Structure formats: C-alpha cells, structure tokens
Amino acid sequence: MTKDWNALNIDLSSGTVERETLSCEYVRRFIGGRGLGAALIAPYATEGVDPLDGSVPLVLAAGPLTAAGIPSGDRFSLSTISPLTGTVMDTNSGGRLGRSLRRAGSDLMIISGVSADPVVLVVEDDEVRLEGALDLWGCTVSETILRLTERWGKTAGMSVIGPAGENGVRYASIMTERMRAMGRGGAGAVMGSKNLKAMVVIGSGKVPVHDKERLKVVLEESNRWLRAHPVTSKALPALGTPMLVKICTRAGIFPLRNFQSVAVGEDQAYTGEELAKRFTVSSSGCTGCYIQCGRVTEAEGSRGEGPEYESLWALGPDLGIEDLAKIIPAAHRCNELGMDTISAGGTLACAMELAQRDVRPSTVRFGEAGSIMKVLEDIAYRRGEGDEMAEGSLIMARNAGAQEYAMQVKGMELPGYDPRGAQGQGLAYATSNRGGCHLRGGYLIAREILGIPKKVHGTQVLGKGGHVARAQDFGAVADSLSVCRFATFALAPEYWSRMLHAVTGWELGGEDLIRTGERIITLERILNLEMGVGPDSDRLPPRFTNEPLTEGACTGEVVHLDDLLAEYYAHREWPGGIPSENKIKELGLDE
Amino acid sequence: MNKEGESFKRLIEEFSRVGRVLFTGGLNNSHSGNLSVRLGDRVVITRRGAMLGELSADDLVDVGLIEDDSGIALASTEVKVHRAVFAATSHLAIVHTHPRTATALSMGRDFLVPVDDEGRYYFKRIPVLAVRASIGSDDLERELPAMLKDYPIVMVRGHGAFAVGGNLEEGLQITHALEWSCDILLRCLALGMTEEDLMDDRTHGEW
C-alpha cells in the first residue's frame, strides 16, 4: 500500500480550508509525525523569525501507525518554532486527536495565520470549520474540556490551551483530553497567539491496513515483549514515572534546589512508592495503551492527573519542597493553567537561587511551599513578578546579570537528572535540537541508569557520542511513527519496522528507520543553524562542567563536555558542529 | 585516544570482561575471535592474534573508521569487516566468535531457527551467510553489513558468528543465546525429533 497523505491547510486569518495531497514517497522520507513536521516547518526557519507573530504555522501530524491498533501507537505530533528557545520544535501527546483525524480521512493539518477572534477548530469527518470561542477564552483547561465534551461527546479528540497559552507564556503547553500534555517548548503560546483556543476532531472512518495477517503476527510478538519487560509490565503500571525517584537517588543524580546538590539516602518522603500509597486514586493512560503509566492523584482537595516524575521533581525537591501534599496541587494547577511543569519549576528554582544569593529579589524561597500556587497563577496571567517569569529562566537570570544560575540549554529548563553522574545525558541536553530536554536530546537515562537495552556506565565518557546519536535517532523515529517512548524500551527498531511494513507496505528495515531518524535530526540541526542557533549553544550551565558533585554515588564528577562533543560531532560527521556536505548529501537533504 | 584516563580503564574492563566470558564459555578457542566498539570516527578493536580471555590495554588498537592509519597494522584481520558494519549501520559494538554448535548447524542451513522458548524470544531466525572465503574477505566486507541491518546476529557458514549491539555486553548476550539455542536444537535432533516436529509455529520463520 502506497497511500498518499491528505493534508488540511487551514488559514485562520481568512477562515479558508484547502485540501492538499503529499506523496507517499515524500512522507516516507520523514516517516510522519515529528519528521514530517520538521520538513513542513523548514520554509519558516529563518533568522529573526517570531513564532508568536502569526507567521509560523502549527503542523499537527499523525504518524503512519496512528489509529492502526498498534500498542502505545495512537500519538500525534505538533511542530512549530519554539517561542522559548527559538529552535525548531515538536511536541507530542497521546489521546484521541490524532486517531480521530485519521479516521476523519486526513493525516495532518497545517494551521497558519491569526484569527480575529478566539475560535475552536472543528473537524467532523469531511467537514472543517471554525467556531467562535469567546465564551471559552479565559477558561482553565478542565473547564474548556468539560464544555467541549458536553457539546461533542466523550469520544471526540480534543486539544486545548489554558490561560498560559492565551497570555503568551513562553512555556505554555497544549493539553489533550484527560490532561495529557504537549508540554515542552511553548506550543501553547503559539496556539494562543493564533487565537485558537481548542481543536476538536471527530472521525468515523477506518484506517486501512496493508497486511492484516502479518500485523497480527508482529503484534503478538510485540505484545509478548511489552508484557515481559519489567519496566513496561510492572514498574510503570504500578508506580508510573515516579518510580524513578528512588532509582535516580541511588544513582546519585536526583537534583535538589536548582541542581545545587543531589539527594542522598533512602528515606525521602516524595518517592513513587509514597505517591502510590498515600495519594494515588487510580492509574490512567493514553487511548489504546497497554502500559497505563499515568496516575490520578488527590491532595488538599485537588484531584487530577500526575504528577509525573519530572513534575514531582520540578515543583518539589528542585524547589526544596518535599511534601507531596504540596507538590501534587501545584502540578495539577500547572495542568489547569496549561503550563509546562518542568519549565515552570525550573524558572521558580532559578528565581529562588537568585534570591538566595541576593542577586534578584523574589517572593519565592527554597523550601517555602506557601507562595508557589500564587506565583504559578501570576505566571499564567503575567502579573507582577510572574510576568518576567513567563519569559523563562534564561531571560529572567540574564536580566539580573546572572545567566549562570539558569539551569537551561538554549533557553529550555533542564529536567530532573543531574548530568554529572550521567555523562551521556549531559551530552544529550547540550545537543538536543529543541533545547535542554531529556526526550529530544536522547533519553540516556535508559542506558546509563536503567540499563536498557544494556547498562553503560553513567560516568563513562568514551563511547557516549555514539550512544547519544543513536538514542536521538531512534527517538526521532519513535516521534515520527508517533509511538510512545516507553514502548521503545521493550521493542527494538526491527519490531517497529515490521509493524510499519504490515500497516503501510513500506519496506524500511530497522536500520533504515534509524537512518531516517538521522535524516530528521540532521534536518532539525540545519534549520536551527538557519535561525542562528549553532554549535555555540551546545553548552551546559557552568555548574555542571566546573563544580564537582560533593555527595552521593557520583561525588567528584563533572561533565566532560568538550570530550563528549568531540566524539559526538565525529560520529555524526558534523565537523565543528556543522553537518558536512557529504553527510547532507548522503541523507538526501541537499535536494 | 588518551589511554591513561579513567574512561579508557573502564573501556578495557568491558573488553576484558566480555572476552573472558566468551573464552571460558567455549565460544572461542584461545586465540580466535575479535571485539570492537565505535568511538566517533574511530574504531577500537582487539589486536590481531589477541587472547580474548586475557585482554589488557596493549591488546586494544584504535584505527580510523574510514581512513587507514598505523593502527591498521596491528588490528584484527577482520578489521575491514568491522569498519564496514559500523559505516553502514548505527551499531556501536561488534562481537565475533567461533561457536562450535552454531557453526556445525550452519553447514546445512540457510537459517537457524531456535526451538527453545528463550531463543525464540530473542531471535525469530538467524540467517546464515555463505561466502567462498570468509576470514577477512572482501565478500564478507561487502555482504555482512547489509544483513546486520535486519538481524542482530548473523552466522557465516563454516566460520562463526558476528553479533552487533549498543555495547559489547549486548553482543555477548545474543552470541551466547544463539549457541545455547543451537545446542538445544542439536540435542533434540540427536534424540530423534525431526525439525518439522519442533517447528510448531510456522509464522516464526516468516519474521
């Protein structure tokens, strides 16, 4: 089956919709999802571009496996240029939106322009229209979802923004039904700048499968692995991602107080086990997912999804707060306001350290949970100190003349793994195309801490260049297939290759997929270079390269970034951090 | 490459540990087999004629991935095969062994298909590559990389196994699993069972 892809071109300025066909050959070069998004964003990646002025589109793309009954495979991607980092970015989510879009007969939407008034984009099978959303503007995420659900029913796919997106917070997220987040990079602010409050998609058709019998065989094998792997079958369903708290603490990489130290010992009050025992109401997950890694939690009258490991850390120990009863409502509130928990927490942590050092006054202090909820609100509505915090930690710290205390790369706040004990993760942060991110940089924690597929020592430097490159490439494949990263813990590239062949008929082996991932990563790198984000930005905050850890399992370690980068650039054939002409030609990116 | 640092010591430890297990596990004789890892645009590979059961820093040689340099004079005879695999794939480590049972079974088959549950968990089937001359040969350099794009381990008929992975331990694991599965298959055949009896799941061979 060599099905061409159907795109909806939606111009919010004029309210017009045009249909376009992308050839199967073109799509296959980038797989779909994230890869296709990067290819379609390419014409807009120019120096000085402002993603919030309406000139840059949002590209919402399903993957070729979306809606085909693949385990953990019903995700979709949203690509644009990040208002936080100025880089090309993508973000993705589970939920029904991507599946519904494909069932409605389309594979992607390119949403451009700015609507004069707030609107909801509605796709109902063949019909596409914009509906007024003045009554929804200003609503929180759950209020918006509730009202849309009352009108469209529980089976409709929905993505919405909260007040943070409306007010241009540079790390505003987009939330899908049941509080799944497209969190990092500020896509919610781009959506808000277009006056697009929500997207609702209803599809009643079916997605064709090339070889159903073959798919049955491959799925049987794949499901055996998912059911057998301890992470996907036990740890994540039982504890969710907060299972990592104890593991990262033992490994000496669980950061405290804006990465000033790391947790030591076994008796923390904020572990995944404590969360499960005291606060978890039920598990939850994305549509069609076996793993069900999400949690519904309740504390101090607040009930909602999460916190995930990153949110728990960013709004808890990174701020010196160890009481889960205080952390949980803060995470729920970020979801309600439509705001990335990692960047919100990272910005607060930076403000706290600047205040601790008397560099910049602040209403927030390490260990004082009382003021957090108000400040989160102030950020979302850009009030008082919150207005500056809405710009992110880098701009805030730079304004104070103390950029070194912003724990970020390319302007994106770092997630909860101290790279001094995970050198590969440090390199991954530094080279991530969308900024300091564990997912786009390559989730080296899988190899360095969890031993997936095999343990590679965290403080080892030699060899990490290749590990990071391969993890980034495979990550780009997963994001472009639009499948869950956790499923890739259990299923190697060959499995995805066989699933892809069964669903689409495309002949792409496991290594062909990895090579396509390399094409996507390299394309993103080229787009960043065109926007002025080059090798000079492949750096870490000086804390990680200059200040050795003073406690825990990795005492004495710093990140050996120059050595790591040299090997990484050599592996990728990016001399000096710039893709060589040979590499560009080899990957077919010179066309 | 700096051979003094802590990081290089860890690399030697990994080579040494994996080499020792391969030798004591009977997957190589005293001076056969070779191991390599890719580091950027370099390849670290065992010295020609090295004893895998007794590796030290002097037994590791680094050579360019593409360009020849003096290291090539010391490297394993199979170095060009290793380089070709690294250049064509994203793998980061190669383990080459001479497992006896798998080699024996490779003589009459185009694929080895495990019949034990663990083997079937790891492998659907293992292809057997037949070339006229196999040791350090141009044929192997040309044909092996393409096969290692689709399979984590390939048998070369009458010669041995090439396994790939993210690190040496991964290659060690699948090499051992292959030999174990072949040993079980051989025992089943020796007990009088036929391969047809043992292949109850026909979809397996289609993987």
CSV table of C-alpha atoms in Angstrom, one decimal, chain A residues 214 217-218 220-222 224-229 447 453-457 459-468 470 473 494-495 497-498 509-512 514-515 557 566-568 570-573 586, chain B residues 1-2 6-11 14 17 37-42 65-66 86-92 117 120-124 145 148-152 165-167 169-171 173 201 203-204 206-207:
chain,number,residue,atom,x,y,z
A,214,ARG,CA,1.2,-10.1,9.1
A,217,VAL,CA,1.9,-12.0,13.9
A,218,VAL,CA,4.0,-8.9,14.6
A,220,GLU,CA,1.6,-11.0,19.0
A,221,GLU,CA,5.4,-10.9,19.3
A,222,SER,CA,5.5,-7.3,20.3
A,224,ARG,CA,4.9,-10.6,24.4
A,225,TRP,CA,7.8,-8.3,24.9
A,226,LEU,CA,5.7,-5.5,26.4
A,227,ARG,CA,4.1,-8.0,28.8
A,228,ALA,CA,7.5,-9.4,29.7
A,229,HIS,CA,9.6,-6.3,30.2
A,447,ARG,CA,21.1,3.2,29.2
A,453,PRO,CA,19.0,-2.2,26.5
A,454,LYS,CA,22.2,-2.8,28.4
A,455,LYS,CA,23.9,-0.8,31.1
A,456,VAL,CA,26.5,1.8,30.0
A,457,HIS,CA,28.3,3.3,33.0
A,459,THR,CA,30.3,8.3,34.4
A,460,GLN,CA,31.9,6.7,31.3
A,461,VAL,CA,32.9,9.3,28.7
A,462,LEU,CA,34.3,7.2,25.9
A,463,GLY,CA,31.7,5.8,23.6
A,464,LYS,CA,28.9,8.2,24.7
A,465,GLY,CA,28.9,10.2,21.5
A,466,GLY,CA,27.6,7.2,19.6
A,467,HIS,CA,25.1,6.2,22.3
A,468,VAL,CA,23.6,9.7,22.3
A,470,ARG,CA,21.7,6.5,18.3
A,473,ASP,CA,17.9,8.9,16.0
A,494,GLU,CA,13.1,-4.3,14.0
A,495,TYR,CA,9.7,-4.6,15.6
A,497,SER,CA,10.0,-1.8,11.1
A,498,ARG,CA,7.8,-4.9,10.8
A,509,GLY,CA,14.2,-2.2,7.8
A,510,GLY,CA,15.3,-1.4,11.4
A,511,GLU,CA,18.5,0.2,10.2
A,512,ASP,CA,16.6,2.1,7.5
A,514,ILE,CA,17.5,4.6,12.3
A,515,ARG,CA,19.0,6.3,9.2
A,557,GLU,CA,32.2,14.1,39.0
A,566,ALA,CA,34.2,16.0,20.0
A,567,GLU,CA,33.2,12.3,19.8
A,568,TYR,CA,29.6,13.2,19.0
A,570,ALA,CA,32.9,13.0,14.8
A,571,HIS,CA,30.3,10.3,14.9
A,572,ARG,CA,27.7,12.4,13.2
A,573,GLU,CA,30.2,13.8,10.7
A,586,GLU,CA,24.2,11.1,1.9
B,1,MET,CA,42.9,8.4,22.2
B,2,ASN,CA,44.1,9.0,25.7
B,6,GLU,CA,39.6,6.6,34.0
B,7,SER,CA,37.3,6.4,31.0
B,8,PHE,CA,39.7,4.3,29.0
B,9,LYS,CA,40.2,2.0,32.0
B,10,ARG,CA,36.5,1.3,32.0
B,11,LEU,CA,36.6,0.5,28.3
B,14,GLU,CA,34.5,-4.0,29.4
B,17,ARG,CA,35.2,-9.0,31.0
B,37,VAL,CA,33.5,-0.6,19.6
B,38,ARG,CA,32.9,2.6,17.6
B,39,LEU,CA,34.0,5.9,19.2
B,40,GLY,CA,33.1,8.8,17.0
B,41,ASP,CA,35.1,8.4,13.8
B,42,ARG,CA,37.4,5.8,15.4
B,65,LEU,CA,36.5,4.4,10.8
B,66,ILE,CA,37.2,5.3,7.2
B,86,PHE,CA,30.0,0.4,11.6
B,87,ALA,CA,30.0,2.6,8.5
B,88,ALA,CA,26.7,1.1,7.2
B,89,THR,CA,24.8,0.8,10.4
B,90,SER,CA,24.2,2.6,13.7
B,91,HIS,CA,25.6,-0.3,15.8
B,92,LEU,CA,28.3,0.6,18.4
B,117,ASP,CA,11.5,-20.6,24.2
B,120,ARG,CA,12.6,-17.8,20.2
B,121,TYR,CA,12.2,-14.8,22.5
B,122,TYR,CA,15.5,-13.3,21.3
B,123,PHE,CA,15.6,-14.4,17.7
B,124,LYS,CA,13.0,-15.2,15.2
B,145,PRO,CA,26.8,-5.1,6.8
B,148,LEU,CA,23.3,-6.8,10.1
B,149,LYS,CA,20.8,-4.1,9.2
B,150,ASP,CA,18.0,-6.5,9.7
B,151,TYR,CA,19.3,-9.0,12.2
B,152,PRO,CA,21.3,-8.6,15.4
B,165,GLY,CA,24.7,-4.1,19.7
B,166,GLY,CA,24.9,-0.9,21.6
B,167,ASN,CA,27.8,-2.3,23.7
B,169,GLU,CA,27.7,-7.0,26.6
B,170,GLU,CA,24.7,-6.9,24.3
B,171,GLY,CA,26.7,-8.7,21.6
B,173,GLN,CA,24.4,-11.9,25.3
B,201,ASP,CA,4.7,-22.2,15.0
B,203,THR,CA,4.8,-17.9,11.5
B,204,HIS,CA,8.1,-17.8,13.3
B,206,GLU,CA,8.4,-15.6,8.4
B,207,TRP,CA,9.6,-13.0,10.7
